[in-house]
N, CA, C and O of each residue as an XYZ file, in Angstrom:
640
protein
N      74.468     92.003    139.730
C      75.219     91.436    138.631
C      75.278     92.432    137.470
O      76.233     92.350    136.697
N      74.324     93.380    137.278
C      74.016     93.672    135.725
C      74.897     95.068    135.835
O      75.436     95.625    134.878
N      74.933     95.642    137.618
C      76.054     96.879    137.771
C      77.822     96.077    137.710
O      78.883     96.629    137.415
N      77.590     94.748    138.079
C      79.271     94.967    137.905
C      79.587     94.247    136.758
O      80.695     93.714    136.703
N      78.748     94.130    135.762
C      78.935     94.219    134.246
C      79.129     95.594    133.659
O      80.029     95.738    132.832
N      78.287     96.737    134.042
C      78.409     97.970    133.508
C      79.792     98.718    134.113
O      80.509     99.595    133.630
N      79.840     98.054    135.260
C      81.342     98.661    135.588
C      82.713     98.104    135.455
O      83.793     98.594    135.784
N      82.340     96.641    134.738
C      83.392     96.195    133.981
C      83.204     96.458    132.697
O      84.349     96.519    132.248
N      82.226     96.714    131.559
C      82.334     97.500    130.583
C      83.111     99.225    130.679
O      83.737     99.672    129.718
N      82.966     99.848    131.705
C      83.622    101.030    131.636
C      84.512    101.142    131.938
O      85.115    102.208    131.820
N      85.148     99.786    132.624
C      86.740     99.586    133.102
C      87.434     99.242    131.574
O      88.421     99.822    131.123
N      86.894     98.472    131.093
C      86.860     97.967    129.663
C      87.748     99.289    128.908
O      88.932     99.480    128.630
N      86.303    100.162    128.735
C      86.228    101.586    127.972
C      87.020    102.025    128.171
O      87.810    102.160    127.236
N      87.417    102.598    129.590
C      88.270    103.414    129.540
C      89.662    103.173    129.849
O      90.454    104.085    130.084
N      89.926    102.081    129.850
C      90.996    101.440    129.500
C      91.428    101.067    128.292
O      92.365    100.297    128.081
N      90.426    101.867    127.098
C      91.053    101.596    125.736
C      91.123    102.999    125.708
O      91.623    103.349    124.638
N      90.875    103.823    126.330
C      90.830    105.472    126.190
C      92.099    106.057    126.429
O      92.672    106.945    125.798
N      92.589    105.181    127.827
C      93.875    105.804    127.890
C      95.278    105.847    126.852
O      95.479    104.991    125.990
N      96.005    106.774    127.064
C      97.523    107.087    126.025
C      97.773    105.402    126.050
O      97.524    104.611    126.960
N      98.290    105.183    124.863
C      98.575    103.763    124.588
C     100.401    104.214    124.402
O     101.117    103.735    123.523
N     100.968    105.447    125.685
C     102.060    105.534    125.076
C     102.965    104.058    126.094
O     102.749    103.416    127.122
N     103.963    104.116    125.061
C     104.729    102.944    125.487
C     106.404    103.650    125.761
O     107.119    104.237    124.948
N     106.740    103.226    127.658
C     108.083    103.549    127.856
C     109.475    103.127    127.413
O     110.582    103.594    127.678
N     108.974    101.799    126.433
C     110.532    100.973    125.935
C     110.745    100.351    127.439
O     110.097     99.663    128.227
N     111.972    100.963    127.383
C     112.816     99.954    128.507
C     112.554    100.943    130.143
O     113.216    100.755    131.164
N     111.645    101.775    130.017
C     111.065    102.321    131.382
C     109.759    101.871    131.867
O     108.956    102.363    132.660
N     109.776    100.311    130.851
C     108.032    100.504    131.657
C     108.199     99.410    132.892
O     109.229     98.790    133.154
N     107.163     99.341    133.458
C     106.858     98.646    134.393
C     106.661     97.358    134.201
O     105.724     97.202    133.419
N     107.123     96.357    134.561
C     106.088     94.760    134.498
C     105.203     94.664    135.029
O     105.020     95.437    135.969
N     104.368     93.833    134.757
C     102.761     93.262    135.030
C     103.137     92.996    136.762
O     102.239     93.112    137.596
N     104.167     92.733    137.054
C     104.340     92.275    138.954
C     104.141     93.809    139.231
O     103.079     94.216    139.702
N     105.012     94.515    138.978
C     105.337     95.981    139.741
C     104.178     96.587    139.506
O     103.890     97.295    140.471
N     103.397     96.630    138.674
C     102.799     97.114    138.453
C     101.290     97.129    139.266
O     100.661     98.078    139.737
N     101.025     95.859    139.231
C      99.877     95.062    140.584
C     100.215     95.583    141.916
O      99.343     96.113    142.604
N     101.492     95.460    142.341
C     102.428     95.765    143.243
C     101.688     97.289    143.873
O     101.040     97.573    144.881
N     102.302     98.216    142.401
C     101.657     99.017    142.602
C     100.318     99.860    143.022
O     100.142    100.856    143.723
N      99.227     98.770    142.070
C      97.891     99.039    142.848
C      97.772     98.417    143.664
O      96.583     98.436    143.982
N      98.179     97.963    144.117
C      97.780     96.834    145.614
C      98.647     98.145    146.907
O      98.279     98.468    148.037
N      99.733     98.556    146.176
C     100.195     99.776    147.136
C      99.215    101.049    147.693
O      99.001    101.512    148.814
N      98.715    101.384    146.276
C      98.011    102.194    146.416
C      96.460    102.189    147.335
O      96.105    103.022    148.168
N      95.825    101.148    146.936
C      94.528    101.250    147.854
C      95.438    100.788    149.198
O      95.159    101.626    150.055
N      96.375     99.851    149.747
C      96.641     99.679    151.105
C      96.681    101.360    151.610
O      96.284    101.644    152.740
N      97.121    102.278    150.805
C      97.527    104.008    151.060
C      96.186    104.349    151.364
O      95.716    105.056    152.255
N      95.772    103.839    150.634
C      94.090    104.666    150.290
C      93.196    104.452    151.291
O      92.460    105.350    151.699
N      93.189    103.014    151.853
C      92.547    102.590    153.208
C      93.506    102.842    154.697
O      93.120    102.868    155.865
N      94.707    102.985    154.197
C      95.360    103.488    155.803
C      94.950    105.030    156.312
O      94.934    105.458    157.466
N      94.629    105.715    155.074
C      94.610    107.030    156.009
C      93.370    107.602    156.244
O      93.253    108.748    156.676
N      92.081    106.594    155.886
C      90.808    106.682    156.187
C      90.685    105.742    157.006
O      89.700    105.043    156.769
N      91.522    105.315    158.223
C      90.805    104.688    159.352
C      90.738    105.420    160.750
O      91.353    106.470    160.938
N      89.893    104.765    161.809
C      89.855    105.650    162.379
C      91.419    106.382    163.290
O      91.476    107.589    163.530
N      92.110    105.790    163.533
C      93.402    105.695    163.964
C      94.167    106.439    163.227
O      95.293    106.643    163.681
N      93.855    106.992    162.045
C      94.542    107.162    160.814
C      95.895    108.586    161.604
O      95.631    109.388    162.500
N      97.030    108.456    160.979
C      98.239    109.618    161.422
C      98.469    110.492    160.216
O      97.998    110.176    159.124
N      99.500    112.070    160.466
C      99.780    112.452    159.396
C     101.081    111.606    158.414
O     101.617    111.853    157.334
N     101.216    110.551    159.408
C     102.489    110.140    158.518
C     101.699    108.992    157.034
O     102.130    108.866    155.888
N     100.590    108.402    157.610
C      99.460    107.557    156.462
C      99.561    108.460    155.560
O     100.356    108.159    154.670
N      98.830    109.898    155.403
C      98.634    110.995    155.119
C     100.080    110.742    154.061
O      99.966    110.144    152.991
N     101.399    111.288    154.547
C     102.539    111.578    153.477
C     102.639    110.430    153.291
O     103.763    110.700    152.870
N     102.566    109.207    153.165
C     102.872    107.549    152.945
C     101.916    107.895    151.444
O     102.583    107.915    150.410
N     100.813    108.089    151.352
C      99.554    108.383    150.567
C     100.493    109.052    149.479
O     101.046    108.417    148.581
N     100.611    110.570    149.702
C     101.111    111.432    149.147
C     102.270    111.263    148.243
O     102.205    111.654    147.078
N     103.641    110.530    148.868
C     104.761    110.235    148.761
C     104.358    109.159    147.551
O     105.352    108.895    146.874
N     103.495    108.668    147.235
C     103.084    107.761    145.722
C     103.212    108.062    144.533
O     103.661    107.478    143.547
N     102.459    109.725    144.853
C     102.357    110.067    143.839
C     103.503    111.181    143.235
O     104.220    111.800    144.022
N     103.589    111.350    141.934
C     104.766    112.242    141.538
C     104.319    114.066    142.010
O     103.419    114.428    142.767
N     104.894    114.563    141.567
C     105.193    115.993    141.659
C     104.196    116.958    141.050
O     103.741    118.024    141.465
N     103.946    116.110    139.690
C     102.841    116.515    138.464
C     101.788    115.958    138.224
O     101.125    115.938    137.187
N     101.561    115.324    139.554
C     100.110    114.331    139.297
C      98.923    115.189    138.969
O      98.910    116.411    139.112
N      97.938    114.472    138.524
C      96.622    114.870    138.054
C      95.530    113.899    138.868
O      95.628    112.745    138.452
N      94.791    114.005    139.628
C      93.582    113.353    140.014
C      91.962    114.081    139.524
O      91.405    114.938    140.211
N      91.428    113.571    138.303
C      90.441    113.224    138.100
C      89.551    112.717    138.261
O      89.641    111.489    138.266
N      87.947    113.441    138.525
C      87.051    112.467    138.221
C      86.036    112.735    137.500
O      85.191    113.605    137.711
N      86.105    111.861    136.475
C      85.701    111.807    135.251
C      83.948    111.757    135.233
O      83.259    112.363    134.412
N      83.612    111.195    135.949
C      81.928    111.125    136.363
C      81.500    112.753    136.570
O      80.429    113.078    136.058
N      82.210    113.716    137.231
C      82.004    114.669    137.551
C      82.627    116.285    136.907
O      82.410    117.494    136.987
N      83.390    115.441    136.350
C      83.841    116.911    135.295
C      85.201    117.449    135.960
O      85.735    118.475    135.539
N      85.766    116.648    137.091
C      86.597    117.964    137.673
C      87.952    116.842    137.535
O      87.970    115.611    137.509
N      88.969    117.793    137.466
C      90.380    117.286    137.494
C      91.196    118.618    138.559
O      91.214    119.798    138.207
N      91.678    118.226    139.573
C      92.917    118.841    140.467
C      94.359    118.333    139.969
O      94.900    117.227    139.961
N      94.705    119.482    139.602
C      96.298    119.489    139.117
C      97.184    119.452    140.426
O      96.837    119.802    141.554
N      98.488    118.915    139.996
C      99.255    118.893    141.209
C      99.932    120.076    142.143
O     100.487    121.102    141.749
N      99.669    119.522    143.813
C      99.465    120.430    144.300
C      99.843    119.967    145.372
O      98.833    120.016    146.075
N     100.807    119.464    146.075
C     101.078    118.449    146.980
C     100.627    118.765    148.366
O     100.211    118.001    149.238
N     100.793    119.996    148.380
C     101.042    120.649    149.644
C      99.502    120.966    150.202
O      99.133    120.669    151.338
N      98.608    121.669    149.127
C      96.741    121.378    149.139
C      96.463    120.347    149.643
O      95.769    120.201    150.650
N      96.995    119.482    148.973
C      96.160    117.834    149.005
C      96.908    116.729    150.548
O      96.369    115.686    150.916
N      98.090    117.272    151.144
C      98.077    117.144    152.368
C      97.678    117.887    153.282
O      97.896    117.520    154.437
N      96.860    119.356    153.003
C      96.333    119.810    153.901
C      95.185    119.178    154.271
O      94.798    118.765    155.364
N      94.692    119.172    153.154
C      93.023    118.815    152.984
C      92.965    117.654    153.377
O      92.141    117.400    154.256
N      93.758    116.667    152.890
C      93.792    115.132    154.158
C      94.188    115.456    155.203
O      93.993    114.425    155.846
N      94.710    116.307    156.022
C      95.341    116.035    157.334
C      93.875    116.838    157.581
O      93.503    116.631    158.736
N      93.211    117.444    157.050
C      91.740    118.150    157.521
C      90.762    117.242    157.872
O      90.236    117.328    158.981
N      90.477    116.474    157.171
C      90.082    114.912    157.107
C      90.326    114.172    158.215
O      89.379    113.844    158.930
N      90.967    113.988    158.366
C      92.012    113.334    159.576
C      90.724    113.578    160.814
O      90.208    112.580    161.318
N      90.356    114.741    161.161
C      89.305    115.054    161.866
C      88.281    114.275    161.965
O      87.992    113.872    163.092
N      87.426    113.840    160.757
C      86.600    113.426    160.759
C      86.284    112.120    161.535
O      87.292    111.458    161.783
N      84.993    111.548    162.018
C      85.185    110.869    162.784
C      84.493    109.596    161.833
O      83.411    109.385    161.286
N      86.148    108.710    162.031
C      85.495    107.256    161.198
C      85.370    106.379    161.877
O      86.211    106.240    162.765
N      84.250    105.389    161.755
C      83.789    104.177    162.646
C      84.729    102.806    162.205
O      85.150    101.952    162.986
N      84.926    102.853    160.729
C      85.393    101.714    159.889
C      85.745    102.563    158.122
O      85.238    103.498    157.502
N      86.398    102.000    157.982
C      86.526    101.935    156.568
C      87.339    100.837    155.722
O      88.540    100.684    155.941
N      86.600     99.999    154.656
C      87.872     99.391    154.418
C      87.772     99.396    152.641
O      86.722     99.716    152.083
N      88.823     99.060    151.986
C      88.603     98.913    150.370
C      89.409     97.667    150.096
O      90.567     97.469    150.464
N      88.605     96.819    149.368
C      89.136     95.714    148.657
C      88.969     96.152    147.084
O      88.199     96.967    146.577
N      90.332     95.010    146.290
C      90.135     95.072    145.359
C      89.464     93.975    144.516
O      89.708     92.786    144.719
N      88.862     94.274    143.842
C      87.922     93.461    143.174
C      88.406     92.672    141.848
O      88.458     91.449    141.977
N      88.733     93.155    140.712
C      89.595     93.183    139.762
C      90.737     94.548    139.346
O      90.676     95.777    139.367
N      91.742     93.526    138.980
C      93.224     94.771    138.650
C      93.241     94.304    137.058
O      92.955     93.127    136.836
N      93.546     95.126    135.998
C      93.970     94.801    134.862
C      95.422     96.026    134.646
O      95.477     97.177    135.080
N      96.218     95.452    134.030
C      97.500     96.167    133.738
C      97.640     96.539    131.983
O      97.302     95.850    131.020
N      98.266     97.882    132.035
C      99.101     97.839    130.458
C     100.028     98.749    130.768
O     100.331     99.092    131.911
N     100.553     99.207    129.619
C     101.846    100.063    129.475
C     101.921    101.061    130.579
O     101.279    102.036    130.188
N     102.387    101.282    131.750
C     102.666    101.395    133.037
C     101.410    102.568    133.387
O     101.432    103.789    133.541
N     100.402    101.603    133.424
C      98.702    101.456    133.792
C      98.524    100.130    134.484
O      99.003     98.999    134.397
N      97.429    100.899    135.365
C      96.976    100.061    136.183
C      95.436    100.275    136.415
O      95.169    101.084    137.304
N      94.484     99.747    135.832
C      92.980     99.736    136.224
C      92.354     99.031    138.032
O      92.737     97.979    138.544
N      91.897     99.481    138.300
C      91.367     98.823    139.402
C      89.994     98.824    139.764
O      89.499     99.951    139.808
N      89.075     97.670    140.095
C      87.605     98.012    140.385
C      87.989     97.697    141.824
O      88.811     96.861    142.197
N      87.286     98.475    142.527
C      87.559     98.414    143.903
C      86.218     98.548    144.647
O      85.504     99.513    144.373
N      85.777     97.540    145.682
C      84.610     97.947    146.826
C      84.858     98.889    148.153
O      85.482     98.383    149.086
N      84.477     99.991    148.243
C      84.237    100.483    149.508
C      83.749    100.434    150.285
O      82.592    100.447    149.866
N      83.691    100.351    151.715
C      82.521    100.036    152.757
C      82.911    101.087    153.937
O      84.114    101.265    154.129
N      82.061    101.727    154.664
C      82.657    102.386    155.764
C      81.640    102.396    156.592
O      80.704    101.597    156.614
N      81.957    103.971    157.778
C      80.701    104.600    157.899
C      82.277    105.992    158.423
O      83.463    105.830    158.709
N      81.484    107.072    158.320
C      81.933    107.964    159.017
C      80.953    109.363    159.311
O      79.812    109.429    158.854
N      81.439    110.239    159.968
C      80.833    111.441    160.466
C      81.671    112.381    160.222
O      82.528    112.519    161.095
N      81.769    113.591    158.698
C      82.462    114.446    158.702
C      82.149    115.279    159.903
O      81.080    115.354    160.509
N      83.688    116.112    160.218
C      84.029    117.084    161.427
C      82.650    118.150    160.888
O      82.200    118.419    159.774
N      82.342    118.497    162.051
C      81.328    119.618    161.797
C      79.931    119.024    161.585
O      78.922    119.704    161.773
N      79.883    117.629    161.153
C      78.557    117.413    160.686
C      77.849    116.621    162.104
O      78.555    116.171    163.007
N      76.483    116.557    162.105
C      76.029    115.613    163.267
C      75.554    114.258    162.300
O      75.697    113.161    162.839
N      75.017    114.284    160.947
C      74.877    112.759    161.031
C      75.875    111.978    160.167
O      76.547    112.647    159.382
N      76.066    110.606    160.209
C      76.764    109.319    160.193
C      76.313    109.419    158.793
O      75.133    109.683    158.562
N      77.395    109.174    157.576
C      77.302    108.768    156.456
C      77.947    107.372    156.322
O      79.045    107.251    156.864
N      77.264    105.946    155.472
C      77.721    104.852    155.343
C      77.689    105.144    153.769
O      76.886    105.433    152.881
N      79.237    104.857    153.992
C      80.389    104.236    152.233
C      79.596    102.868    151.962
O      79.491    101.992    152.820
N      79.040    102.779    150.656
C      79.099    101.167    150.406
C      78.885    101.860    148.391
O      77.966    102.221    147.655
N      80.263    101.704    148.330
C      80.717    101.712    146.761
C      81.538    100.943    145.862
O      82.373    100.297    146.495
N      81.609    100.767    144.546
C      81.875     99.740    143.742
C      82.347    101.040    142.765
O      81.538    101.877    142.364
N      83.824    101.070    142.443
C      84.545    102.211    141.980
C      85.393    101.666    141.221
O      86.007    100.712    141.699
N      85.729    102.129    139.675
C      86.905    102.139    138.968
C      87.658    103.113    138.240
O      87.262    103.945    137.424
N      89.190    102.795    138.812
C      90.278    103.680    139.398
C      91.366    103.490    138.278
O      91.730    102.314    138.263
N      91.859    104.085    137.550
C      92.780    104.388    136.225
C      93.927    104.966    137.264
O      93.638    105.687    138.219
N      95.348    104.520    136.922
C      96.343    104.631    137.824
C      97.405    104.527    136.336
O      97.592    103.613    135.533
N      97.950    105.910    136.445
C      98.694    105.919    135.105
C     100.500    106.239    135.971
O     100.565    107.054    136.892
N     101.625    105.569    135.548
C     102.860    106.225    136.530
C     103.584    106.257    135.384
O     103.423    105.601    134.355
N     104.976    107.662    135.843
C     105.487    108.050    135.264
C     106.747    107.186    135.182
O     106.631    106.046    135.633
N     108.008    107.569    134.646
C     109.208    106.993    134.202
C     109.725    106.356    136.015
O     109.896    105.156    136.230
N     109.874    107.310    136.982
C     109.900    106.902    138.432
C     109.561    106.308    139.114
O     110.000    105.945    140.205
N     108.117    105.966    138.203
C     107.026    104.795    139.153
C     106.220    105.393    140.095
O     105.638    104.972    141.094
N     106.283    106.142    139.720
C     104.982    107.395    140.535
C     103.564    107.612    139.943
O     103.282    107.773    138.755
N     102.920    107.590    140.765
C     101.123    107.963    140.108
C     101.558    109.359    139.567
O     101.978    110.289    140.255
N     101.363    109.344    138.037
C     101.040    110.545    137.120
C      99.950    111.111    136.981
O      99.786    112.327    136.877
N      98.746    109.898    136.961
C      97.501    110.573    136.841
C      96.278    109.669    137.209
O      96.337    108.493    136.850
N      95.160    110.109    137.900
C      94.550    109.147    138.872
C      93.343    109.642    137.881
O      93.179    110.851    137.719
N      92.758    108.981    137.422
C      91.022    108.582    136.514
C      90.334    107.866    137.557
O      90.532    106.654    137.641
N      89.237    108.669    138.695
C      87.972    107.890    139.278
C      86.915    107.963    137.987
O      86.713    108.757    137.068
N      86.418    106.838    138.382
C      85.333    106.676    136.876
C      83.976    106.187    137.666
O      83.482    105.067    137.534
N      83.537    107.084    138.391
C      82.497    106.593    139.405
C      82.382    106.039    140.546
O      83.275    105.749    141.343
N      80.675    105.812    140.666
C      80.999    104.717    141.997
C      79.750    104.020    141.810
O      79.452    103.078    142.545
C-alpha cells in the first residue's frame, strides 16, 4: 500500500512538472487520449511476447513521431529520436526468450495532450546470450506527451 501511494505521489509530481503547454483547437480529448494510452501499452505488451513479430515491433514504433524523446528519469538517460536504432534494438530483442509477459494498467490520468499511466508488469524471460531466467514483477509510471499528429513526442519512465 505505502509503495503505490509513493507512486501515486510521483505520478502526482510529475504530472505537475510537465509543459502545461496548451494546443487550442489541436488538442486531444480526454477519450483519444485514454485511447491513446490504452494503445500504447497494448504496443508495449505485443512485442514482448513470446510469439512476438517484426511487424509488433513497427506497430510499436509507428506510435511514435519522428522527434520522439524516451526518457528515464530514475536513471539520468534520455534517447533522442532515432527510429531506425530503436527498431533495430527491438527486433534484437525479439531473440530473447520470453516465457510470458503481460502489462496492465493500473491508473490513467489525462491533460493537455498528456497522458500519465501507472502500469503493472509481470513476466519472466531469458535474454539471448544469457543462461539464467529473469522474472518482471514491476509497478511503473509512464508520462506520454503527443504532438499536434497524435504521436508520442516524448515518453517520461519514472521508475519501477
Amino acid at each position: 500500500m505505502r509503495n503505490s501511494l509513493i507512486l501515486l505521489a510521483k505520478m502526482i509530481f510529475a504530472f505537475s512538472l510537465l509543459p502545461c503547454t496548451s494546443f487550442a483547437l489541436d488538442s486531444l480529448t480526454d477519450a483519444e487520449l485514454k485511447q491513446k494510452g490504452q494503445a500504447f501499452v497494448a504496443a508495449k505488451e505485443a512485442w514482448q511476447q513470446p510469439d512476438s513479430t517484426v511487424e509488433d515491433v513497427e506497430h510499436y514504433i509507428g506510435l511514435l513521431s519522428d522527434n520522439f524523446i524516451d526518457e528515464y528519469v530514475q536513471y539520468k538517460v534520455t534517447f533522442a529520436a532515432d527510429k531506425a536504432k530503436l527498431k533495430a534494438r527491438l527486433i534484437e530483442k525479439l531473440k530473447d526468450d520470453v516465457l510470458e509477459h503481460q502489462v496492465q494498467i493500473l491508473q490513467m490520468m489525462t491533460g493537455p495532450n498528456v497522458v500519465m499511466l501507472k502500469i503493472a508488469e509481470k513476466g519472466k524471460l531469458k535474454p539471448a546470450g544469457q543462461y539464467r531466467m529473469i522474472n518482471i514483477d514491476r509497478v511503473s509510471v509512464i508520462s506520454l506527451e503527443f504532438d499536434k499528429q497524435g504521436l508520442i513526442s516524448h515518453i517520461r519512465r519514472h521508475g519501477d
